[in-house]
PDB file of C-alpha atoms in Angstrom:
ATOM      1  CA  MET A   1       0.001  -0.254  -0.001  1.00  0.00           C
ATOM      2  CA  ARG A   2       2.871   2.321   0.627  1.00  0.00           C
ATOM      3  CA  LYS A   3       4.241   1.577  -2.609  1.00  0.00           C
ATOM      4  CA  ILE A   4       0.962   2.778  -4.403  1.00  0.00           C
ATOM      5  CA  VAL A   5       0.613   5.897  -2.378  1.00  0.00           C
ATOM      6  CA  LEU A   6       4.286   6.851  -3.028  1.00  0.00           C
ATOM      7  CA  ALA A   7       3.749   5.984  -6.594  1.00  0.00           C
ATOM      8  CA  ALA A   8       0.596   8.195  -6.402  1.00  0.00           C
ATOM      9  CA  ALA A   9       2.681  11.098  -4.840  1.00  0.00           C
ATOM     10  CA  ILE A  10       5.567  10.642  -7.541  1.00  0.00           C
ATOM     11  CA  ALA A  11       2.777  10.648 -10.426  1.00  0.00           C
ATOM     12  CA  THR A  12       1.013  13.821  -8.885  1.00  0.00           C
ATOM     13  CA  SER A  13       4.419  15.428  -8.384  1.00  0.00           C
ATOM     14  CA  ALA A  14       5.529  14.639 -12.330  1.00  0.00           C
ATOM     15  CA  LEU A  15       1.955  15.928 -13.467  1.00  0.00           C
ATOM     16  CA  GLY A  16       2.253  19.375 -11.276  1.00  0.00           C
ATOM     17  CA  LEU A  17       6.193  19.759 -12.777  1.00  0.00           C
ATOM     18  CA  ALA A  18       4.822  19.129 -16.251  1.00  0.00           C
ATOM     19  CA  ALA A  19       1.911  21.501 -15.807  1.00  0.00           C
ATOM     20  CA  CYS A  20       4.263  24.223 -14.326  1.00  0.00           C
ATOM     21  CA  GLU A  21       6.569  23.946 -17.379  1.00  0.00           C
ATOM     22  CA  GLN A  22       3.710  23.843 -19.502  1.00  0.00           C
ATOM     23  CA  ALA A  23       2.594  27.047 -18.034  1.00  0.00           C
ATOM     24  CA  ALA A  24       6.143  28.711 -17.990  1.00  0.00           C
ATOM     25  CA  GLU A  25       6.351  28.021 -21.761  1.00  0.00           C
ATOM     26  CA  THR A  26       3.032  29.438 -22.277  1.00  0.00           C
ATOM     27  CA  ALA A  27       4.162  32.726 -20.085  1.00  0.00           C
ATOM     28  CA  GLU A  28       7.413  32.667 -22.210  1.00  0.00           C
ATOM     29  CA  GLY A  29       5.319  32.738 -25.517  1.00  0.00           C
ATOM     30  CA  ALA A  30       2.909  35.539 -24.250  1.00  0.00           C
ATOM     31  CA  THR A  31       5.839  37.575 -23.055  1.00  0.00           C
ATOM     32  CA  ASP A  32       7.824  37.091 -26.497  1.00  0.00           C
ATOM     33  CA  ALA A  33       4.608  38.123 -28.117  1.00  0.00           C
ATOM     34  CA  MET A  34       3.819  40.891 -26.223  1.00  0.00           C
ATOM     35  CA  ALA A  35       7.622  42.185 -26.451  1.00  0.00           C
ATOM     36  CA  GLU A  36       7.211  41.673 -30.542  1.00  0.00           C
ATOM     37  CA  GLY A  37       4.174  44.203 -29.907  1.00  0.00           C
ATOM     38  CA  ALA A  38       5.631  46.662 -28.217  1.00  0.00           C
ATOM     39  CA  ASP A  39       8.413  46.724 -30.863  1.00  0.00           C
ATOM     40  CA  ALA A  40       6.074  46.913 -33.450  1.00  0.00           C
ATOM     41  CA  ALA A  41       4.033  49.816 -31.536  1.00  0.00           C
ATOM     42  CA  VAL A  42       7.426  51.576 -31.093  1.00  0.00           C
ATOM     43  CA  ASN A  43       8.512  51.289 -34.713  1.00  0.00           C
ATOM     44  CA  ALA A  44       5.296  52.560 -35.817  1.00  0.00           C
ATOM     45  CA  THR A  45       5.155  55.146 -33.428  1.00  0.00           C
ATOM     46  CA  ALA A  46       8.413  56.177 -34.478  1.00  0.00           C
ATOM     47  CA  ASP A  47       7.416  55.895 -38.166  1.00  0.00           C
ATOM     48  CA  ALA A  48       4.691  58.085 -37.346  1.00  0.00           C
ATOM     49  CA  ALA A  49       6.708  60.596 -35.655  1.00  0.00           C
ATOM     50  CA  GLU A  50       9.222  60.737 -38.354  1.00  0.00           C
ATOM     51  CA  GLY A  51       6.163  61.240 -40.836  1.00  0.00           C
ATOM     52  CA  ALA A  52       4.835  64.048 -39.184  1.00  0.00           C
ATOM     53  CA  GLY A  53       8.518  65.903 -38.883  1.00  0.00           C
ATOM     54  CA  ASP A  54       8.518  65.256 -42.555  1.00  0.00           C
ATOM     55  CA  ALA A  55       4.895  66.929 -43.182  1.00  0.00           C
ATOM     56  CA  MET A  56       5.735  69.904 -40.530  1.00  0.00           C
ATOM     57  CA  ALA A  57       9.120  70.700 -42.427  1.00  0.00           C
ATOM     58  CA  GLU A  58       7.300  70.678 -45.670  1.00  0.00           C
ATOM     59  CA  GLY A  59       4.545  72.767 -44.248  1.00  0.00           C
ATOM     60  CA  ALA A  60       7.149  75.134 -42.891  1.00  0.00           C
ATOM     61  CA  GLY A  61       8.889  75.445 -46.387  1.00  0.00           C
ATOM     62  CA  GLU A  62       5.444  76.167 -48.355  1.00  0.00           C
ATOM     63  CA  ALA A  63       4.431  78.903 -45.553  1.00  0.00           C
ATOM     64  CA  GLY A  64       7.673  80.443 -45.663  1.00  0.00           C
ATOM     65  CA  ALA A  65       7.240  80.301 -49.564  1.00  0.00           C
ATOM     66  CA  MET A  66       3.633  82.114 -49.174  1.00  0.00           C
ATOM     67  CA  VAL A  67       5.009  84.590 -46.558  1.00  0.00           C
ATOM     68  CA  GLU A  68       7.797  85.398 -49.101  1.00  0.00           C
ATOM     69  CA  GLY A  69       5.107  85.812 -51.946  1.00  0.00           C
ATOM     70  CA  ALA A  70       2.878  87.700 -50.016  1.00  0.00           C
ATOM     71  CA  ALA A  71       5.903  90.115 -48.995  1.00  0.00           C
ATOM     72  CA  ASP A  72       6.887  90.513 -52.355  1.00  0.00           C
ATOM     73  CA  ALA A  73       3.074  91.676 -53.403  1.00  0.00           C
ATOM     74  CA  THR A  74       2.597  93.772 -50.563  1.00  0.00           C
ATOM     75  CA  THR A  75       5.975  95.908 -51.951  1.00  0.00           C
ATOM     76  CA  GLU A  76       4.861  95.749 -55.444  1.00  0.00           C
ATOM     77  CA  ALA A  77       1.531  97.323 -54.099  1.00  0.00           C
ATOM     78  CA  ALA A  78       3.069  99.857 -51.891  1.00  0.00           C
ATOM     79  CA  GLY A  79       5.124 100.884 -55.092  1.00  0.00           C
ATOM     80  CA  ASP A  80       1.997 101.052 -56.948  1.00  0.00           C
ATOM     81  CA  ALA A  81       0.463 103.078 -54.257  1.00  0.00           C
ATOM     82  CA  ALA A  82       3.408 105.528 -53.871  1.00  0.00           C
ATOM     83  CA  SER A  83       3.300 106.069 -57.690  1.00  0.00           C
ATOM     84  CA  ALA A  84      -0.236 106.850 -57.858  1.00  0.00           C
ATOM     85  CA  THR A  85       0.102 109.433 -54.717  1.00  0.00           C
ATOM     86  CA  GLY A  86       2.825 111.177 -56.718  1.00  0.00           C
ATOM     87  CA  GLU A  87       0.686 111.480 -59.768  1.00  0.00           C
ATOM     88  CA  ALA A  88      -2.385 112.449 -57.395  1.00  0.00           C
ATOM     89  CA  VAL A  89      -0.235 114.959 -55.801  1.00  0.00           C
ATOM     90  CA  ASP A  90       1.153 116.339 -59.188  1.00  0.00           C
ATOM     91  CA  GLY A  91      -1.725 116.728 -60.898  1.00  0.00           C
ATOM     92  CA  ALA A  92      -3.422 118.531 -57.433  1.00  0.00           C
ATOM     93  CA  ALA A  93      -0.518 120.862 -57.699  1.00  0.00           C
ATOM     94  CA  ALA A  94      -1.038 121.597 -61.493  1.00  0.00           C
ATOM     95  CA  ASP A  95      -4.394 122.247 -60.521  1.00  0.00           C
ATOM     96  CA  VAL A  96      -3.685 124.607 -57.578  1.00  0.00           C
ATOM     97  CA  LYS A  97      -1.272 126.370 -59.943  1.00  0.00           C
ATOM     98  CA  GLU A  98      -3.526 126.737 -63.008  1.00  0.00           C
ATOM     99  CA  ALA A  99      -6.164 128.016 -60.345  1.00  0.00           C
ATOM    100  CA  ALA A 100      -3.919 130.656 -58.630  1.00  0.00           C
ATOM    101  CA  GLU A 101      -2.675 131.870 -62.065  1.00  0.00           C
ATOM    102  CA  GLY A 102      -6.391 132.296 -62.987  1.00  0.00           C
ATOM    103  CA  ALA A 103      -6.943 134.013 -59.707  1.00  0.00           C
ATOM    104  CA  ALA A 104      -4.072 136.612 -59.979  1.00  0.00           C
ATOM    105  CA  ALA A 105      -5.103 137.271 -63.577  1.00  0.00           C
ATOM    106  CA  LYS A 106      -8.373 138.068 -62.266  1.00  0.00           C
ATOM    107  CA  ALA A 107      -7.149 140.429 -59.711  1.00  0.00           C
ATOM    108  CA  GLU A 108      -4.920 142.072 -61.879  1.00  0.00           C
ATOM    109  CA  ASP A 109      -8.240 142.204 -64.331  1.00  0.00           C
ATOM    110  CA  MET A 110     -10.038 143.828 -61.521  1.00  0.00           C
ATOM    111  CA  MET A 111      -6.952 146.238 -60.535  1.00  0.00           C
ATOM    112  CA  LYS A 112      -7.189 147.372 -63.687  1.00  0.00           C
ATOM    113  CA  GLY A 113     -10.877 147.868 -63.970  1.00  0.00           C
ATOM    114  CA  ASP A 114     -10.823 149.637 -60.420  1.00  0.00           C
ATOM    115  CA  SER A 115      -7.724 152.110 -61.924  1.00  0.00           C
ATOM    116  CA  GLU A 116      -9.634 152.941 -65.278  1.00  0.00           C
TER     117      GLU A 116
END
């Protein structure tokens, strides 16, 4: 009877050891799968960050070109406005000169009329 009990205890221990070994292998497989998943996630995050950085750099280049274009357009518009203002001032000066000459001529005519 002792031999049977001893054999049963040995068999139970062997089954427990086999179950622990299988559980350890399963845990190791799960750990490996989790590590691979973490590596894939890190790689995907790095790729996404690199892509975002590239897109931001490209966008910054485009924004710089737009700012440069706007500055050129503003400079050109300011030059056009200055030219138009100069022409308007010249025209107004000519009109004032003509009006002044006309007023002076009328004043002379009036003075001649008073003296006659």
